[in-house]
PDB file of C-alpha atoms in Angstrom:
ATOM      1  CA  LYS D  14      -0.016  -0.219  -0.264  1.00 70.00           C
ATOM      2  CA  ALA D  15       1.316   3.219  -0.774  1.00 78.00           C
ATOM      3  CA  GLY D  16       2.319   5.712   1.870  1.00 93.00           C
ATOM      4  CA  VAL D  17       0.956   9.665   2.073  1.00 96.00           C
ATOM      5  CA  THR D  18       2.547  11.420  -0.591  1.00 97.00           C
ATOM      6  CA  GLN D  19       3.527  14.855  -0.571  1.00 97.00           C
ATOM      7  CA  THR D  20       4.475  17.052  -3.563  1.00 97.00           C
ATOM      8  CA  PRO D  21       6.506  18.775  -4.424  1.00 97.00           C
ATOM      9  CA  ARG D  22       9.342  17.874  -1.977  1.00 96.00           C
ATOM     10  CA  TYR D  23      11.433  20.904  -2.481  1.00 97.00           C
ATOM     11  CA  LEU D  24       9.977  24.525  -3.562  1.00 96.00           C
ATOM     12  CA  ILE D  25      11.351  27.917  -3.736  1.00 98.00           C
ATOM     13  CA  LYS D  26       9.187  30.766  -4.042  1.00 98.00           C
ATOM     14  CA  THR D  27       9.892  34.721  -3.825  1.00 98.00           C
ATOM     15  CA  ARG D  28       8.283  36.736  -1.330  1.00 98.00           C
ATOM     16  CA  GLY D  29       4.533  38.130  -2.473  1.00 97.00           C
ATOM     17  CA  GLN D  30       4.030  35.076  -4.462  1.00 98.00           C
ATOM     18  CA  GLN D  31       1.567  32.469  -3.729  1.00 98.00           C
ATOM     19  CA  VAL D  32       2.220  28.324  -3.746  1.00 98.00           C
ATOM     20  CA  THR D  33       0.316  25.297  -3.508  1.00 98.00           C
ATOM     21  CA  LEU D  34       1.314  21.789  -1.677  1.00 98.00           C
ATOM     22  CA  SER D  35      -0.411  18.766  -2.227  1.00 98.00           C
ATOM     23  CA  CYS D  36      -1.040  15.864   0.027  1.00 98.00           C
ATOM     24  CA  SER D  37      -2.272  12.343  -1.251  1.00 98.00           C
ATOM     25  CA  PRO D  38      -3.265  10.071   1.304  1.00 97.00           C
ATOM     26  CA  ILE D  39      -3.152   6.634   2.089  1.00 96.00           C
ATOM     27  CA  SER D  40      -5.866   4.958  -0.180  1.00 94.00           C
ATOM     28  CA  GLY D  41      -9.068   4.326   2.242  1.00 92.00           C
ATOM     29  CA  HIS D  42      -8.129   7.305   4.599  1.00 93.00           C
ATOM     30  CA  ARG D  43     -10.602   9.973   4.481  1.00 93.00           C
ATOM     31  CA  SER D  44      -8.845  12.562   7.408  1.00 93.00           C
ATOM     32  CA  VAL D  45      -5.430  14.698   6.232  1.00 95.00           C
ATOM     33  CA  SER D  46      -4.124  17.245   8.562  1.00 95.00           C
ATOM     34  CA  TRP D  47      -1.307  19.779   7.806  1.00 97.00           C
ATOM     35  CA  TYR D  48       1.620  21.098  10.158  1.00 97.00           C
ATOM     36  CA  GLN D  49       4.117  23.492   9.796  1.00 98.00           C
ATOM     37  CA  GLN D  50       7.837  23.357  11.035  1.00 97.00           C
ATOM     38  CA  THR D  51      10.132  25.489  11.595  1.00 96.00           C
ATOM     39  CA  PRO D  52      13.264  25.551  13.836  1.00 92.00           C
ATOM     40  CA  GLY D  53      11.877  28.315  16.015  1.00 90.00           C
ATOM     41  CA  GLN D  54       8.417  27.544  16.396  1.00 92.00           C
ATOM     42  CA  GLY D  55       8.645  23.676  16.094  1.00 93.00           C
ATOM     43  CA  LEU D  56       5.528  21.749  14.777  1.00 96.00           C
ATOM     44  CA  GLN D  57       2.391  23.517  14.497  1.00 96.00           C
ATOM     45  CA  PHE D  58      -1.060  22.323  13.698  1.00 95.00           C
ATOM     46  CA  LEU D  59      -2.750  23.978  10.469  1.00 96.00           C
ATOM     47  CA  PHE D  60      -6.059  22.460   9.285  1.00 92.00           C
ATOM     48  CA  GLU D  61      -7.708  19.038   9.740  1.00 93.00           C
ATOM     49  CA  TYR D  62     -10.150  18.176   6.946  1.00 93.00           C
ATOM     50  CA  PHE D  63     -12.221  14.910   6.956  1.00 91.00           C
ATOM     51  CA  SER D  64     -14.750  14.009   4.016  1.00 91.00           C
ATOM     52  CA  GLU D  65     -14.156  17.571   2.052  1.00 94.00           C
ATOM     53  CA  THR D  66     -14.680  19.422   5.774  1.00 92.00           C
ATOM     54  CA  GLN D  67     -12.654  21.336   7.453  1.00 92.00           C
ATOM     55  CA  ARG D  68     -13.159  20.503  11.019  1.00 89.00           C
ATOM     56  CA  ASN D  69     -10.248  22.069  12.675  1.00 88.00           C
ATOM     57  CA  LYS D  70      -7.947  25.216  11.699  1.00 91.00           C
ATOM     58  CA  GLY D  71      -4.830  26.180  13.871  1.00 91.00           C
ATOM     59  CA  ASN D  72      -3.841  29.750  14.734  1.00 92.00           C
ATOM     60  CA  PHE D  73      -2.430  30.887  11.546  1.00 96.00           C
ATOM     61  CA  PRO D  74      -3.523  33.970   9.097  1.00 96.00           C
ATOM     62  CA  GLY D  75      -5.723  33.819   6.471  1.00 96.00           C
ATOM     63  CA  ARG D  76      -3.088  33.792   4.149  1.00 97.00           C
ATOM     64  CA  PHE D  77      -3.189  29.947   4.840  1.00 98.00           C
ATOM     65  CA  SER D  78      -5.842  28.041   3.660  1.00 97.00           C
ATOM     66  CA  GLY D  79      -6.773  24.504   2.435  1.00 97.00           C
ATOM     67  CA  ARG D  80      -9.260  22.119   1.027  1.00 97.00           C
ATOM     68  CA  GLN D  81      -9.725  18.462   0.654  1.00 97.00           C
ATOM     69  CA  PHE D  82     -11.236  16.775  -2.359  1.00 97.00           C
ATOM     70  CA  SER D  83     -13.751  13.903  -2.833  1.00 96.00           C
ATOM     71  CA  ASN D  84     -10.764  11.521  -3.483  1.00 95.00           C
ATOM     72  CA  SER D  85      -9.663  12.671   0.086  1.00 95.00           C
ATOM     73  CA  ARG D  86      -6.752  14.195  -1.839  1.00 97.00           C
ATOM     74  CA  SER D  87      -5.585  17.515   0.105  1.00 98.00           C
ATOM     75  CA  GLU D  88      -4.221  20.808  -1.157  1.00 98.00           C
ATOM     76  CA  MET D  89      -3.045  23.672   1.011  1.00 98.00           C
ATOM     77  CA  ASN D  90      -2.381  27.343  -0.332  1.00 98.00           C
ATOM     78  CA  VAL D  91      -0.420  29.796   1.029  1.00 98.00           C
ATOM     79  CA  SER D  92      -0.798  33.492  -0.499  1.00 96.00           C
ATOM     80  CA  THR D  93       1.633  36.502  -0.427  1.00 97.00           C
ATOM     81  CA  LEU D  94       4.398  34.674   0.562  1.00 98.00           C
ATOM     82  CA  GLU D  95       6.483  36.111   3.666  1.00 97.00           C
ATOM     83  CA  LEU D  96       9.976  34.986   4.386  1.00 97.00           C
ATOM     84  CA  GLY D  97       8.879  33.679   7.806  1.00 96.00           C
ATOM     85  CA  ASP D  98       6.734  31.182   5.741  1.00 97.00           C
ATOM     86  CA  SER D  99       9.905  29.115   4.879  1.00 98.00           C
ATOM     87  CA  ALA D 100       9.545  25.694   6.488  1.00 97.00           C
ATOM     88  CA  LEU D 101       8.970  21.886   6.472  1.00 97.00           C
ATOM     89  CA  TYR D 102       5.200  21.417   5.748  1.00 98.00           C
ATOM     90  CA  LEU D 103       3.909  18.057   7.025  1.00 97.00           C
ATOM     91  CA  CYS D 104       0.539  16.627   6.178  1.00 97.00           C
ATOM     92  CA  ALA D 105      -0.925  13.065   8.106  1.00 96.00           C
ATOM     93  CA  SER D 106      -3.956  10.982   7.113  1.00 95.00           C
ATOM     94  CA  ALA D 107      -6.085   8.452   9.137  1.00 91.00           C
ATOM     95  CA  VAL D 108      -8.508   6.603   8.348  1.00 88.00           C
ATOM     96  CA  SER D 109     -10.983   8.497  10.439  1.00 78.00           C
ATOM     97  CA  VAL D 110     -10.523  11.291  12.968  1.00 72.00           C
ATOM     98  CA  GLY D 111     -11.395   9.512  16.098  1.00 72.00           C
ATOM     99  CA  VAL D 112      -8.117   9.137  18.510  1.00 64.00           C
ATOM    100  CA  GLU D 113      -8.304   5.563  18.260  1.00 71.00           C
ATOM    101  CA  SER D 114      -7.078   5.806  14.368  1.00 77.00           C
ATOM    102  CA  PRO D 115      -3.388   6.209  13.922  1.00 84.00           C
ATOM    103  CA  LEU D 116      -1.594   8.921  11.913  1.00 90.00           C
ATOM    104  CA  HIS D 117       0.571   8.436   9.162  1.00 94.00           C
ATOM    105  CA  PHE D 118       3.131  11.258   7.974  1.00 95.00           C
ATOM    106  CA  GLY D 119       4.172  12.201   4.503  1.00 95.00           C
ATOM    107  CA  ASN D 120       7.843  13.098   3.993  1.00 94.00           C
ATOM    108  CA  GLY D 121       6.936  16.604   3.960  1.00 96.00           C
ATOM    109  CA  THR D 122       7.327  19.761   1.379  1.00 97.00           C
ATOM    110  CA  ARG D 123      10.298  21.864   2.235  1.00 97.00           C
ATOM    111  CA  LEU D 124       9.649  25.328   1.086  1.00 98.00           C
ATOM    112  CA  THR D 125      11.612  28.371   0.973  1.00 98.00           C
ATOM    113  CA  VAL D 126      11.003  31.976   0.568  1.00 98.00           C
ATOM    114  CA  THR D 127      13.500  34.286  -0.896  1.00 97.00           C
TER     115      THR D 127
ATOM    116  CA  LYS X   8       4.097  27.400  30.345  1.00 57.00           C
ATOM    117  CA  ASN X   9       4.119  24.971  27.418  1.00 68.00           C
ATOM    118  CA  GLU X  10       1.458  22.873  27.475  1.00 87.00           C
ATOM    119  CA  VAL X  11       3.989  19.650  26.451  1.00 92.00           C
ATOM    120  CA  GLU X  12       7.377  19.687  28.257  1.00 95.00           C
ATOM    121  CA  GLN X  13       9.876  17.316  26.915  1.00 97.00           C
ATOM    122  CA  SER X  14      13.292  16.415  28.479  1.00 96.00           C
ATOM    123  CA  PRO X  15      15.861  16.041  27.809  1.00 97.00           C
ATOM    124  CA  GLN X  16      16.186  18.444  24.927  1.00 96.00           C
ATOM    125  CA  ASN X  17      19.593  16.390  23.632  1.00 97.00           C
ATOM    126  CA  LEU X  18      20.509  13.174  24.768  1.00 97.00           C
ATOM    127  CA  THR X  19      24.157  11.263  23.436  1.00 97.00           C
ATOM    128  CA  ALA X  20      23.931   7.583  24.536  1.00 97.00           C
ATOM    129  CA  GLN X  21      26.721   4.783  23.568  1.00 97.00           C
ATOM    130  CA  GLU X  22      25.322   1.777  21.970  1.00 97.00           C
ATOM    131  CA  GLY X  23      23.514  -0.292  23.985  1.00 97.00           C
ATOM    132  CA  GLU X  24      21.931   2.001  26.479  1.00 97.00           C
ATOM    133  CA  PHE X  25      18.605   2.024  28.207  1.00 98.00           C
ATOM    134  CA  ILE X  26      17.128   5.277  27.200  1.00 98.00           C
ATOM    135  CA  THR X  27      14.466   7.065  28.471  1.00 98.00           C
ATOM    136  CA  ILE X  28      12.808  10.549  27.275  1.00 98.00           C
ATOM    137  CA  ASN X  29       9.857  12.072  29.216  1.00 98.00           C
ATOM    138  CA  CYS X  30       6.878  14.407  28.413  1.00 97.00           C
ATOM    139  CA  SER X  31       5.305  16.058  30.691  1.00 96.00           C
ATOM    140  CA  TYR X  32       1.843  17.865  29.836  1.00 93.00           C
ATOM    141  CA  SER X  33      -1.062  20.321  31.700  1.00 89.00           C
ATOM    142  CA  VAL X  34      -4.089  19.563  29.629  1.00 81.00           C
ATOM    143  CA  GLY X  35      -6.543  17.078  29.841  1.00 77.00           C
ATOM    144  CA  ILE X  36      -6.134  14.218  26.736  1.00 77.00           C
ATOM    145  CA  SER X  37      -7.694  11.407  25.796  1.00 76.00           C
ATOM    146  CA  ALA X  38      -4.628   9.937  24.054  1.00 84.00           C
ATOM    147  CA  LEU X  39      -0.771  10.760  23.546  1.00 91.00           C
ATOM    148  CA  HIS X  40       1.538  10.189  20.577  1.00 93.00           C
ATOM    149  CA  TRP X  41       4.989   9.572  20.423  1.00 96.00           C
ATOM    150  CA  LEU X  42       6.731  10.519  16.940  1.00 97.00           C
ATOM    151  CA  GLN X  43      10.257   9.643  15.533  1.00 97.00           C
ATOM    152  CA  GLN X  44      11.614  12.337  12.795  1.00 96.00           C
ATOM    153  CA  HIS X  45      14.734  11.497  11.096  1.00 91.00           C
ATOM    154  CA  PRO X  46      17.183  14.030   9.540  1.00 86.00           C
ATOM    155  CA  GLY X  47      15.224  13.865   6.301  1.00 81.00           C
ATOM    156  CA  GLY X  48      12.278  15.039   7.962  1.00 80.00           C
ATOM    157  CA  GLY X  49       9.839  12.164   7.736  1.00 88.00           C
ATOM    158  CA  ILE X  50       7.921  11.472  10.906  1.00 94.00           C
ATOM    159  CA  VAL X  51       6.813   7.918  11.805  1.00 94.00           C
ATOM    160  CA  SER X  52       4.200   7.509  14.514  1.00 93.00           C
ATOM    161  CA  LEU X  53       5.506   5.213  17.231  1.00 95.00           C
ATOM    162  CA  PHE X  54       2.781   4.923  19.741  1.00 93.00           C
ATOM    163  CA  MET X  55      -0.406   6.271  20.196  1.00 90.00           C
ATOM    164  CA  LEU X  56      -1.708   5.218  23.671  1.00 89.00           C
ATOM    165  CA  SER X  57      -4.278   6.473  26.272  1.00 87.00           C
ATOM    166  CA  SER X  58      -3.370   4.448  29.336  1.00 89.00           C
ATOM    167  CA  GLY X  59      -0.808   1.899  30.637  1.00 93.00           C
ATOM    168  CA  LYS X  60       2.084   0.720  28.600  1.00 96.00           C
ATOM    169  CA  LYS X  61       2.927  -0.502  25.033  1.00 95.00           C
ATOM    170  CA  LYS X  62       5.694  -2.268  23.517  1.00 96.00           C
ATOM    171  CA  HIS X  63       6.943  -2.287  20.050  1.00 95.00           C
ATOM    172  CA  GLY X  64      10.195  -3.944  19.654  1.00 96.00           C
ATOM    173  CA  ARG X  65      12.806  -2.471  21.874  1.00 97.00           C
ATOM    174  CA  LEU X  66      10.537   0.439  22.289  1.00 97.00           C
ATOM    175  CA  ILE X  67       8.415   1.013  25.223  1.00 98.00           C
ATOM    176  CA  ALA X  68       5.930   3.703  25.574  1.00 97.00           C
ATOM    177  CA  THR X  69       3.926   4.240  29.057  1.00 97.00           C
ATOM    178  CA  ILE X  70       1.522   6.665  30.131  1.00 95.00           C
ATOM    179  CA  ASN X  71       0.373   7.752  33.616  1.00 93.00           C
ATOM    180  CA  ILE X  72      -2.837   9.967  33.033  1.00 88.00           C
ATOM    181  CA  GLN X  73      -3.224  11.065  36.649  1.00 89.00           C
ATOM    182  CA  GLU X  74       0.243  12.398  36.596  1.00 92.00           C
ATOM    183  CA  LYS X  75       0.055  13.592  33.271  1.00 92.00           C
ATOM    184  CA  HIS X  76       3.202  12.341  32.018  1.00 95.00           C
ATOM    185  CA  SER X  77       4.422  10.036  29.558  1.00 97.00           C
ATOM    186  CA  SER X  78       7.893   8.220  28.861  1.00 98.00           C
ATOM    187  CA  LEU X  79       9.144   6.492  26.029  1.00 98.00           C
ATOM    188  CA  HIS X  80      12.258   3.689  26.680  1.00 98.00           C
ATOM    189  CA  ILE X  81      14.342   2.311  23.957  1.00 98.00           C
ATOM    190  CA  THR X  82      16.166  -0.854  25.312  1.00 97.00           C
ATOM    191  CA  ALA X  83      19.525  -1.794  23.790  1.00 96.00           C
ATOM    192  CA  SER X  84      19.886   1.525  21.785  1.00 97.00           C
ATOM    193  CA  HIS X  85      21.332   1.368  18.496  1.00 97.00           C
ATOM    194  CA  PRO X  86      22.871   4.083  16.128  1.00 96.00           C
ATOM    195  CA  ARG X  87      19.839   3.847  13.881  1.00 95.00           C
ATOM    196  CA  ASP X  88      17.648   5.034  16.963  1.00 96.00           C
ATOM    197  CA  SER X  89      19.513   8.461  16.586  1.00 97.00           C
ATOM    198  CA  ALA X  90      16.171  10.662  15.453  1.00 97.00           C
ATOM    199  CA  VAL X  91      14.513  13.543  17.065  1.00 97.00           C
ATOM    200  CA  TYR X  92      11.559  11.928  19.410  1.00 98.00           C
ATOM    201  CA  ILE X  93       8.348  14.130  20.071  1.00 97.00           C
ATOM    202  CA  CYS X  94       5.488  13.758  21.716  1.00 96.00           C
ATOM    203  CA  ALA X  95       2.249  15.024  20.661  1.00 94.00           C
ATOM    204  CA  LEU X  96      -1.226  15.859  22.234  1.00 90.00           C
ATOM    205  CA  PRO X  97      -4.735  16.081  20.859  1.00 85.00           C
ATOM    206  CA  MET X  98      -5.862  19.464  21.660  1.00 78.00           C
ATOM    207  CA  ASN X  99      -9.399  18.807  21.979  1.00 67.00           C
ATOM    208  CA  TYR X 100      -9.925  16.353  24.732  1.00 46.00           C
ATOM    209  CA  GLY X 101     -12.014  13.441  23.232  1.00 44.00           C
ATOM    210  CA  GLY X 102     -12.315  15.176  19.845  1.00 60.00           C
ATOM    211  CA  SER X 103     -10.360  14.730  16.561  1.00 69.00           C
ATOM    212  CA  GLN X 104      -6.703  13.789  16.683  1.00 75.00           C
ATOM    213  CA  GLY X 105      -5.206  15.912  13.932  1.00 83.00           C
ATOM    214  CA  ASN X 106      -5.269  18.781  15.691  1.00 86.00           C
ATOM    215  CA  LEU X 107      -2.310  18.070  17.619  1.00 90.00           C
ATOM    216  CA  ILE X 108       0.052  20.385  19.996  1.00 91.00           C
ATOM    217  CA  PHE X 109       3.424  19.066  19.960  1.00 95.00           C
ATOM    218  CA  GLY X 110       6.581  18.879  22.313  1.00 95.00           C
ATOM    219  CA  LYS X 111       9.770  20.600  21.086  1.00 95.00           C
ATOM    220  CA  GLY X 112      11.432  17.145  20.585  1.00 96.00           C
ATOM    221  CA  THR X 113      14.367  15.233  22.105  1.00 97.00           C
ATOM    222  CA  LYS X 114      17.349  14.755  19.872  1.00 97.00           C
ATOM    223  CA  LEU X 115      19.041  11.636  20.604  1.00 97.00           C
ATOM    224  CA  SER X 116      22.218  10.599  19.286  1.00 97.00           C
ATOM    225  CA  VAL X 117      23.366   7.004  19.834  1.00 97.00           C
ATOM    226  CA  LYS X 118      27.187   6.665  19.156  1.00 97.00           C
ATOM    227  CA  PRO X 119      28.378   3.069  18.254  1.00 96.00           C
TER     228      PRO X 119
END
């Protein structure tokens, strides 16, 4: 069974641009969560989606948005990029949203904003 | 005060040593995750536990809900165990598990 796939693996963007990251969950998984990891703040929760609905959102500005499609694939978008958005963005999928469902993480997308 | 505190932040061990990483938290939780992150960035979920103790190979995780404390033990450590170990808690008690708060991680280096 294929694992969680994140594309692209690496991305370099310029301040002010926007970026879209993709996450394909494990087949059969309907829950996708996104996280940002920076050296200063560590891992922080961005969003959680289940069956195309955003269930939870972390404490991030409106420039960060996401969505989930009917095939459970998810995308996140960051508009008007800032230098501080440089980070490793990770997604994780699970069968459902309950705490009994183990999380499976992707390898992340490393975004560099110059 | 951080809601999730891990100790130690850094740990260097010799191959074969018994290792303990601690996680203390201040919020009510329904479960706790132990995660492993290798230098490439990918994260592997090692354990998810809500009570007692779980064992997988040389790894053992324990949790004491009343004392709000969890430990991750590695027996007979090996250089391939070198990684960052992170504990994570669901933010909404009894709620969805993707909404996590994370400890700052323990960087473990096992020397041969």
